[in-house]
CSV table of C-alpha atoms and ligand atoms in Angstrom, one decimal:
chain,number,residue,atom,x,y,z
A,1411,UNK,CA,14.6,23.0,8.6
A,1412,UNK,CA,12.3,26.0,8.7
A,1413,UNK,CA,10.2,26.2,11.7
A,1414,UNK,CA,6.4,25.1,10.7
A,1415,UNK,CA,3.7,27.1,12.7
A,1416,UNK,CA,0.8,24.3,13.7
A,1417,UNK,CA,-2.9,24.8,14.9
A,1418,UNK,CA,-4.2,21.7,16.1
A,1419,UNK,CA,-8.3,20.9,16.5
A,1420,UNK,CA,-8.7,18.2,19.4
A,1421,UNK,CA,-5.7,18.8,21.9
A,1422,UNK,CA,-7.6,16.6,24.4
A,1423,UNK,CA,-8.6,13.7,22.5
A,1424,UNK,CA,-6.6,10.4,22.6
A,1425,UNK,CA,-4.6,11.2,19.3
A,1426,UNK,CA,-5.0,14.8,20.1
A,1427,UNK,CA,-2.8,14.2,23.4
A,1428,UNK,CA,-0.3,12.6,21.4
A,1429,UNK,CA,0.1,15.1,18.7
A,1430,UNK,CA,0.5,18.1,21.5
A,1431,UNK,CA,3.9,15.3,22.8
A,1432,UNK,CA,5.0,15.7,19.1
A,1433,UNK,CA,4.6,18.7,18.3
A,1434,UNK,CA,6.3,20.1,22.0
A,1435,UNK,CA,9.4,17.5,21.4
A,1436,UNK,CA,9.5,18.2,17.9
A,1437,UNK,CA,12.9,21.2,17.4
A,1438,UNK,CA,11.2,23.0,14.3
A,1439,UNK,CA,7.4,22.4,14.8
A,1440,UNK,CA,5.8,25.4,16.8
A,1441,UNK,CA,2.6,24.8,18.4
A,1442,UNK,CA,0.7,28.6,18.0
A,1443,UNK,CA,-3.1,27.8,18.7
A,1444,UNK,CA,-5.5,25.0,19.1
A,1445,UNK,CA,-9.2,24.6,18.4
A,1446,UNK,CA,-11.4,22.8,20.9
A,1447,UNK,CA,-14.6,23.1,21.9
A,1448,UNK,CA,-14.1,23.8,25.5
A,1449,UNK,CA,-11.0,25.7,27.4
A,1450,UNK,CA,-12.2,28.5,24.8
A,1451,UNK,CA,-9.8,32.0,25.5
A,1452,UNK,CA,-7.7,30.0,28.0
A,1453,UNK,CA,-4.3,28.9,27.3
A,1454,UNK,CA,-3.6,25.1,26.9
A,1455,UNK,CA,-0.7,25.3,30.0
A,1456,UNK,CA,-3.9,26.5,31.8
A,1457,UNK,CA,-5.3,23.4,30.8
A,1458,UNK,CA,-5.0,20.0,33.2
A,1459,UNK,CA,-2.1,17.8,31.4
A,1460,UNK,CA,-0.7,20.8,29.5
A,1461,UNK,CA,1.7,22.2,31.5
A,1462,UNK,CA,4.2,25.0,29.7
A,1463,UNK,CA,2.7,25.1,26.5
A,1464,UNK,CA,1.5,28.3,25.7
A,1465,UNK,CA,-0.9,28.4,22.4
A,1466,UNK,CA,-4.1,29.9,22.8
A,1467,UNK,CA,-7.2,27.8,22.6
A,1468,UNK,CA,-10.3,29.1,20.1
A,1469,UNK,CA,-13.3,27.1,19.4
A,1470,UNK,CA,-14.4,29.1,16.3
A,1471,UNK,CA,-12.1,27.8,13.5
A,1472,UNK,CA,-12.9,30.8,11.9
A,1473,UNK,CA,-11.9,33.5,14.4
A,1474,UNK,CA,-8.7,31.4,14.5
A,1475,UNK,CA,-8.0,31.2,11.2
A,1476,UNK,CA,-8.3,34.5,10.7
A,1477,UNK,CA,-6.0,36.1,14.1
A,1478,UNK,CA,-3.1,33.0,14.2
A,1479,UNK,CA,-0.8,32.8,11.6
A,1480,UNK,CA,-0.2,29.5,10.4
A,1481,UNK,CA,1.1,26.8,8.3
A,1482,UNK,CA,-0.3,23.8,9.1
A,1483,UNK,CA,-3.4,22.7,10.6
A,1484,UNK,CA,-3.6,19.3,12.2
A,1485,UNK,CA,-7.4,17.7,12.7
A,1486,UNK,CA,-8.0,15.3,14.8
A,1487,UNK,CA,-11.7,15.4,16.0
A,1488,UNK,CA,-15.1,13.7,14.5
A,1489,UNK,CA,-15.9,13.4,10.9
A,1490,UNK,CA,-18.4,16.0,11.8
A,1491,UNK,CA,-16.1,19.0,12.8
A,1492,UNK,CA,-13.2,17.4,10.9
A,1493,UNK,CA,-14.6,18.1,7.3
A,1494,UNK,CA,-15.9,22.1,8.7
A,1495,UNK,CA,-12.6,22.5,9.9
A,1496,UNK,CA,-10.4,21.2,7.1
A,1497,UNK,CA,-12.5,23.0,4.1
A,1498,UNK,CA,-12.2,26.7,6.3
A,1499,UNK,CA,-8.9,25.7,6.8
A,1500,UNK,CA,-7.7,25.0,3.0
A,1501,UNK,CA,-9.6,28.9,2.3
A,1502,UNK,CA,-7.3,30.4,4.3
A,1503,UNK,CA,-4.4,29.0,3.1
A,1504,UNK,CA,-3.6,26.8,6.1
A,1505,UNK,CA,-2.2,23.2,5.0
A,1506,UNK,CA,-4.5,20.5,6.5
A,1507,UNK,CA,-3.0,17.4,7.7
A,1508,UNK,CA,-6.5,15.5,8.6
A,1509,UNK,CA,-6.1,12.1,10.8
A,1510,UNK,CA,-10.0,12.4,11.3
A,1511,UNK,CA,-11.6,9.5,9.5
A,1512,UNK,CA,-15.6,9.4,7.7
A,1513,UNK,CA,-14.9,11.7,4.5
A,1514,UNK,CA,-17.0,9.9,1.9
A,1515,UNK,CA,-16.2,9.8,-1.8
A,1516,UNK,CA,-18.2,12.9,-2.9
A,1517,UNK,CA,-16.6,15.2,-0.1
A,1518,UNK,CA,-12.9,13.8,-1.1
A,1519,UNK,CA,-13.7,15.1,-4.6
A,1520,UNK,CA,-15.1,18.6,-3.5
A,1521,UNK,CA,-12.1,19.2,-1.2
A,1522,UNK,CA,-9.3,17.5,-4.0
A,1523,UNK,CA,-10.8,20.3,-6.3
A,1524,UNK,CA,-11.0,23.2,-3.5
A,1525,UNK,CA,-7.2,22.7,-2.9
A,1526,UNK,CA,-6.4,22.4,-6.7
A,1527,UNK,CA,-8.0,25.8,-7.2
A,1528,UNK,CA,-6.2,27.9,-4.1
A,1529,UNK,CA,-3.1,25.7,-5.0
A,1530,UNK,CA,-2.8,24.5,-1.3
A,1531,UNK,CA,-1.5,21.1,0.2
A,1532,UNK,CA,-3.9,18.9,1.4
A,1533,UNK,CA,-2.7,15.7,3.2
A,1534,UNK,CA,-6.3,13.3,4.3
A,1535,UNK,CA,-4.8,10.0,6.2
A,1536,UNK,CA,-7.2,7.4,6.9
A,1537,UNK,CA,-4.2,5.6,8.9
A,1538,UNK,CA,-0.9,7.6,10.1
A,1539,UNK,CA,0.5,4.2,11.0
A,1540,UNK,CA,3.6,2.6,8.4
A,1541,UNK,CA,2.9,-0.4,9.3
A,1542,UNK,CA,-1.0,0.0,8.3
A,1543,UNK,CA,0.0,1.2,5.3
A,1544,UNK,CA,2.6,-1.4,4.4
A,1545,UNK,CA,-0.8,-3.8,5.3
A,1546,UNK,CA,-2.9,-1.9,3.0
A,1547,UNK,CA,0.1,-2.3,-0.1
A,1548,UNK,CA,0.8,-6.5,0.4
A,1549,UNK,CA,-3.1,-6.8,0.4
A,1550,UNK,CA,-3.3,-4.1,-2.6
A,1551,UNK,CA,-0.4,-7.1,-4.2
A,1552,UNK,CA,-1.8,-10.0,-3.2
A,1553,UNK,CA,-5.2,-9.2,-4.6
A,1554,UNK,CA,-3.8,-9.7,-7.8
A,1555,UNK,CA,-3.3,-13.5,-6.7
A,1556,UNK,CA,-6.7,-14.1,-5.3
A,1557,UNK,CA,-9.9,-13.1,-6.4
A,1558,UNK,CA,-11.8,-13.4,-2.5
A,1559,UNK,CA,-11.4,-11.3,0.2
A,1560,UNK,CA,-13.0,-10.1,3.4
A,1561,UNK,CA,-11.9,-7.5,6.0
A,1562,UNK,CA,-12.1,-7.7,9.2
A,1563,UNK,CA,-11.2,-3.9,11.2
A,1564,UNK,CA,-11.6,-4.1,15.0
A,1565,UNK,CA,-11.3,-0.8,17.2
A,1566,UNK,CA,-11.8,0.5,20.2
A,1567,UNK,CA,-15.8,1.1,20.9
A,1568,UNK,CA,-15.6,5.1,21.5
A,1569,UNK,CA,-15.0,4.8,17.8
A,1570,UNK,CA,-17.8,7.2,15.7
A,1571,UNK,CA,-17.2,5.8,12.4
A,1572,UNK,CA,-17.8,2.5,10.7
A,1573,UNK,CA,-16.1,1.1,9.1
A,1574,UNK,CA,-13.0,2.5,9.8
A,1575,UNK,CA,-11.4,4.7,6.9
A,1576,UNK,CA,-8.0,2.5,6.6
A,1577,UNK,CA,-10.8,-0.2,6.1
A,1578,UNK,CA,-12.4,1.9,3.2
A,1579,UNK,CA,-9.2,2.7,2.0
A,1580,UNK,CA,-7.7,-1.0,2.1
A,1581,UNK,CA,-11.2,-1.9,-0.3
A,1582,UNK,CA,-9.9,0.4,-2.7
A,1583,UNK,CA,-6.6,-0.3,-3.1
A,1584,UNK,CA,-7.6,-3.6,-3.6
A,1585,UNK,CA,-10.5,-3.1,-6.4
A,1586,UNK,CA,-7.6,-1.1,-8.3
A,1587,UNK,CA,-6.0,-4.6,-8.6
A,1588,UNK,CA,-9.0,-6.7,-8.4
A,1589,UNK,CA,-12.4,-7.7,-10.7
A,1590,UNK,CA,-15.3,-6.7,-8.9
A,1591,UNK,CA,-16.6,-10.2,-7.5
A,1592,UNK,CA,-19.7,-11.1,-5.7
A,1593,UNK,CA,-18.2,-13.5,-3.3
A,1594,UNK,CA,-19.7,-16.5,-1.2
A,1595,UNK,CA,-22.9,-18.9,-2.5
A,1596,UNK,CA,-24.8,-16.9,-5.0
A,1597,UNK,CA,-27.8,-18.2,-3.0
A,1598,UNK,CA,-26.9,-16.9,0.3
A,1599,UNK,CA,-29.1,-15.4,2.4
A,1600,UNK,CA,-28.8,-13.2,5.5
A,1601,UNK,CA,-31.0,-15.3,8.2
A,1602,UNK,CA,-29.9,-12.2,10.7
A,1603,UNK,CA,-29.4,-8.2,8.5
A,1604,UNK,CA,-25.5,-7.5,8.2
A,1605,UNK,CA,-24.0,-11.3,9.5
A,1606,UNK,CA,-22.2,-11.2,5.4
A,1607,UNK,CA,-21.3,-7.1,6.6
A,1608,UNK,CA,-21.0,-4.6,4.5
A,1609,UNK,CA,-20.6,-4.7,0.9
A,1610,UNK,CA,-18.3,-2.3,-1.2
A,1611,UNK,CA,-19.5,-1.3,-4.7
A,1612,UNK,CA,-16.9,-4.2,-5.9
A,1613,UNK,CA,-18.4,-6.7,-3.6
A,1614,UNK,CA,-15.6,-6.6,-1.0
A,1615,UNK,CA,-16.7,-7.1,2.4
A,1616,UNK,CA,-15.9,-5.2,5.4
A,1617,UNK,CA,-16.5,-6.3,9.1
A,1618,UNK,CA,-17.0,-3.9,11.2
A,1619,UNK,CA,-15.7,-5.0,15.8
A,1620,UNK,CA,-16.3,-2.5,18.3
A,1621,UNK,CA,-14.6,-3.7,21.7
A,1622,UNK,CA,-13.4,-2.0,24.9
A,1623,UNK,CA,-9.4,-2.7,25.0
A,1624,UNK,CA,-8.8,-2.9,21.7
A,1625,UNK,CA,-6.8,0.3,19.8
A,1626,UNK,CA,-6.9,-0.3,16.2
A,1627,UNK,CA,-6.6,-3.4,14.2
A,1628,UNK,CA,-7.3,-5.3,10.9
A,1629,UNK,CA,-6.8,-8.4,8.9
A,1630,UNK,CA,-7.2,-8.7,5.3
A,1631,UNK,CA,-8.3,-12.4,4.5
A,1632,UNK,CA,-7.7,-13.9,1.2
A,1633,UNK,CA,-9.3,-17.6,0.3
A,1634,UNK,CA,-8.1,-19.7,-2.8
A,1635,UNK,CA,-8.1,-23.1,-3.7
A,1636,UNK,CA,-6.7,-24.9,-0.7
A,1637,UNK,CA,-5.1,-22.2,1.2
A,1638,UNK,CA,-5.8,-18.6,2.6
A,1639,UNK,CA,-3.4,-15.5,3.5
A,1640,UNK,CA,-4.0,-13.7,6.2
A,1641,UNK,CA,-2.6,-10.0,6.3
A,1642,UNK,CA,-2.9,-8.5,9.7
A,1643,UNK,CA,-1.5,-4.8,11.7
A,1644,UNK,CA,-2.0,-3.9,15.0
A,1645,UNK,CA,-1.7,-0.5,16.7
A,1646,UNK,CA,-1.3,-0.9,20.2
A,1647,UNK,CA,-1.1,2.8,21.3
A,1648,UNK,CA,-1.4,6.1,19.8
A,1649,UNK,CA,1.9,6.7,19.7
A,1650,UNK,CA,2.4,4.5,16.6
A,1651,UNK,CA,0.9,6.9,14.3
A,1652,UNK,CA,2.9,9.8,15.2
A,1653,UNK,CA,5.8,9.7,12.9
A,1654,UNK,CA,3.4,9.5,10.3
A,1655,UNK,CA,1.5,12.4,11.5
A,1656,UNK,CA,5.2,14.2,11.2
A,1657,UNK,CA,6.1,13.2,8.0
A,1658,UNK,CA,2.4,14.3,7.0
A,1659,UNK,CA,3.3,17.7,8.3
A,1660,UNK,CA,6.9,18.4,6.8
A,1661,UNK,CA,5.3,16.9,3.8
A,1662,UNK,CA,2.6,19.0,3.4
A,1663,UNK,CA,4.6,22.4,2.9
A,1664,UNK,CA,5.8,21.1,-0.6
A,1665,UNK,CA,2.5,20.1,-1.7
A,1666,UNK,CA,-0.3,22.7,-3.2
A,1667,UNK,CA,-3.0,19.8,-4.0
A,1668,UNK,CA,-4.6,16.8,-2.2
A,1669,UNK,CA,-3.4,13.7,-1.1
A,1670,UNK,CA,-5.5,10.9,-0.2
A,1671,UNK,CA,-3.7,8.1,1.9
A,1672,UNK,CA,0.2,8.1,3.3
A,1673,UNK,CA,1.0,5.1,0.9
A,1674,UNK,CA,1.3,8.0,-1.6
A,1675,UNK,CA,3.7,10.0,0.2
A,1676,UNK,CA,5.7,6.8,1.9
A,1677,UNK,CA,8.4,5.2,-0.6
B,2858,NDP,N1,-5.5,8.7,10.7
B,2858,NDP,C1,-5.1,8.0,11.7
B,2858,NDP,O1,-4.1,7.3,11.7
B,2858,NDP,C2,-6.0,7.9,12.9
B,2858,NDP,C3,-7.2,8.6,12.9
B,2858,NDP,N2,-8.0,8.6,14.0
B,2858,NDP,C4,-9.2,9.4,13.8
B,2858,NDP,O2,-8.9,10.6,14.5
B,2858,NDP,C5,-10.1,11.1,15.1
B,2858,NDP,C6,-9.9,11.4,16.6
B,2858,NDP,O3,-9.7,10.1,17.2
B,2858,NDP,P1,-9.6,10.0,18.8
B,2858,NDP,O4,-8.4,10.9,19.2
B,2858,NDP,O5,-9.5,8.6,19.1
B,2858,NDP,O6,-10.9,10.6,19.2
B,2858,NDP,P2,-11.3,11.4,20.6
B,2858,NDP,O7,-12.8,11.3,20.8
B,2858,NDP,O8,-10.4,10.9,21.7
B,2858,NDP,O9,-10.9,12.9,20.3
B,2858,NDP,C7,-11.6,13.8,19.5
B,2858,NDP,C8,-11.5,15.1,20.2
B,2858,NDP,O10,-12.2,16.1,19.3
B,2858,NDP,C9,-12.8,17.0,20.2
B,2858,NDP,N3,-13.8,17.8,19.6
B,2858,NDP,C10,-15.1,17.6,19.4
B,2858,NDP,N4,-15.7,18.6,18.9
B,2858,NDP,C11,-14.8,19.6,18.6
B,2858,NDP,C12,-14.8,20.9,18.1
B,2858,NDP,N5,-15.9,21.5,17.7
B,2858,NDP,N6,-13.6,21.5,18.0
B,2858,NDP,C13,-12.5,21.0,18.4
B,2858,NDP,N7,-12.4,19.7,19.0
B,2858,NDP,C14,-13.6,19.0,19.1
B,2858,NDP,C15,-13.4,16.1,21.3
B,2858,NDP,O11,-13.8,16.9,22.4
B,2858,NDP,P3,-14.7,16.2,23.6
B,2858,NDP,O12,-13.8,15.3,24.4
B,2858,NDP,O13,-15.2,17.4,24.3
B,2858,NDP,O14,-15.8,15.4,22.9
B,2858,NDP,C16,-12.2,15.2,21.5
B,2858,NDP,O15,-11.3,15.8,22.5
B,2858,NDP,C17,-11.2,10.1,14.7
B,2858,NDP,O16,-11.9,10.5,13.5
B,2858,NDP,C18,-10.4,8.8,14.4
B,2858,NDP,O17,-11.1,8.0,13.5
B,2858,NDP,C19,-7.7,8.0,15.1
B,2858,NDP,C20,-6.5,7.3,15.2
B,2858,NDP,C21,-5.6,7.2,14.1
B,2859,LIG,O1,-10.7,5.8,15.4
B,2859,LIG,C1,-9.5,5.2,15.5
B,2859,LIG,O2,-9.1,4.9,16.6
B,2859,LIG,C2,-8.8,5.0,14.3
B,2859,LIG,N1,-9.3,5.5,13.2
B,2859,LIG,C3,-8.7,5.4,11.9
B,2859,LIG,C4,-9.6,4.6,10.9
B,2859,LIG,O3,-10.8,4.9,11.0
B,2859,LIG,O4,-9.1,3.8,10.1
B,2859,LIG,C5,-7.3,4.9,11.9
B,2859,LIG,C6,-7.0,3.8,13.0
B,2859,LIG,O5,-7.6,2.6,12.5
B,2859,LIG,C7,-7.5,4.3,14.3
């Protein structure tokens, strides 16, 4: 397999870490700059926890866009610097493969079109995880059995964004099988703001937990008559969504257009 030359944006973060393990173990991915917003002009092996890894680190995306020659870029920072990063990224003709969560509908669209005119891959992942994304299909399945659903998404609480985009994601896999549905008493009232959370355009409901220890879950809770089904994935480390983040990668250089969610690019 050809060799795929990879900046990555967030070396040190918790999924950032990880990535910098794959890449370095991985036999044809090359690591050849990174973008963070300290360590700027250094290299990363001068960097505590990077020992003999070579790529120099930028913090302008720009200024590294333009002197590193790449094929992929790999973001994993904050929905702030995540949507600045991938845009520059897709106008010069680096592939992003974008773990970083909090894109909204409206930028999805604007990007999907950017890489559709400069004909370049695009790969945005609200969850790198299979299992996730097997969780986001059987719910997608069993909404066509049951009507009433509620999700439930826990995380970590250094988390930036809520709800969490496999959550966002999960809501709209399932209103592409489901009638939008106002669920609970049509009288209900909210006695304290948010106890019903929040409400999707179909009337799904997402709840949003924010505790220390936890890594990244969710449940999918279906109620009929009589009986309930309960669809729930668990990541328990980081390392669980790496071999997505590698098939994201090796995918990406046969793509020239934007995918939206692994479940399209896992059989
Ligand atoms: N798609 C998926 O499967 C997954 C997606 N995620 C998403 O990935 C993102 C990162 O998550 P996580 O690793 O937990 O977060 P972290 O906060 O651990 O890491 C984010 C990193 O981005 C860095 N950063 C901030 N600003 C910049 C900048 N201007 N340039 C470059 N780097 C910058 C931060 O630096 P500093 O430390 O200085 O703030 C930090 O090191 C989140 O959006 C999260 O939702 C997470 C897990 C799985
Ligand atoms: O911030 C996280 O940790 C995660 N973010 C992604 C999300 O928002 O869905 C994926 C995973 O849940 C972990």
């Amino acid at each position: 397999m050809k060799n795929i030359k990879i900046i990555l944006a967030g070396p040190r973060g918790r999924m950032g870490k990880e990535a910098v393990d794959l890449i370095h173990n991985t036999e044809h991915f090359q690591l050849v700059a990174c973008l963070d917003r300290v360590n700027e002009g250094k290299l990363l092996s001068e960097v505590e926890g990077f020992p003999n890894i070579d790529a120099p680190i930028y913090y302008d995306p720009r200024t590294c866009f333009q002197e590193v020659e790449a094929d992929v870029l790999i973001d994993l920072t904050t929905p702030e610097i995540g949507k600045i990063n991938t845009k520059l990224a897709v106008e010069y003709g680096i592939r992003p493969v974008v773990g970083t969560t909090g894109f909204n509908e409206e930028e999805l669209k604007e990007l999907k079109d950017l890489a559709a005119s400069k004909k370049v891959g695009v790969i945005i992942a609200p969850n790198f995880a299979v299992g996730a994304i097997l969780m986001m299909k059987f719910a997608q399945m069993a909404a066509k059995h049951f009507q009433d659903v509620e999700i439930m998404e826990l995380h970590h609480d250094r988390k930036l964004d809520a709800p969490s985009g496999t959550a966002i994601k999960t809501a709209e896999l399932i209103s592409k099988t489901r009638e939008p549905k106002r669920q609970g008493h049509p009288e209900e009232e909210e006695t304290i703001q948010g106890a019903r959370g929040a409400e999707t355009k179909d009337g799904i409901r997402i709840h949003s937990v924010r505790l220390p220890g936890l890594v990244a879950h969710q449940e999918v809770m279906f109620g009929g008559e009589g009986q309930s089904l309960t669809i729930r994935h668990d990541s328990y480390n980081r390392a669980s969504f790496m071999s997505g983040v590698k098939l994201s990668v090796e995918t990406i250089m046969n793509l020239e257009e934007l995918v939206y969610g692994l479940e399209n690019i896992i059989e």
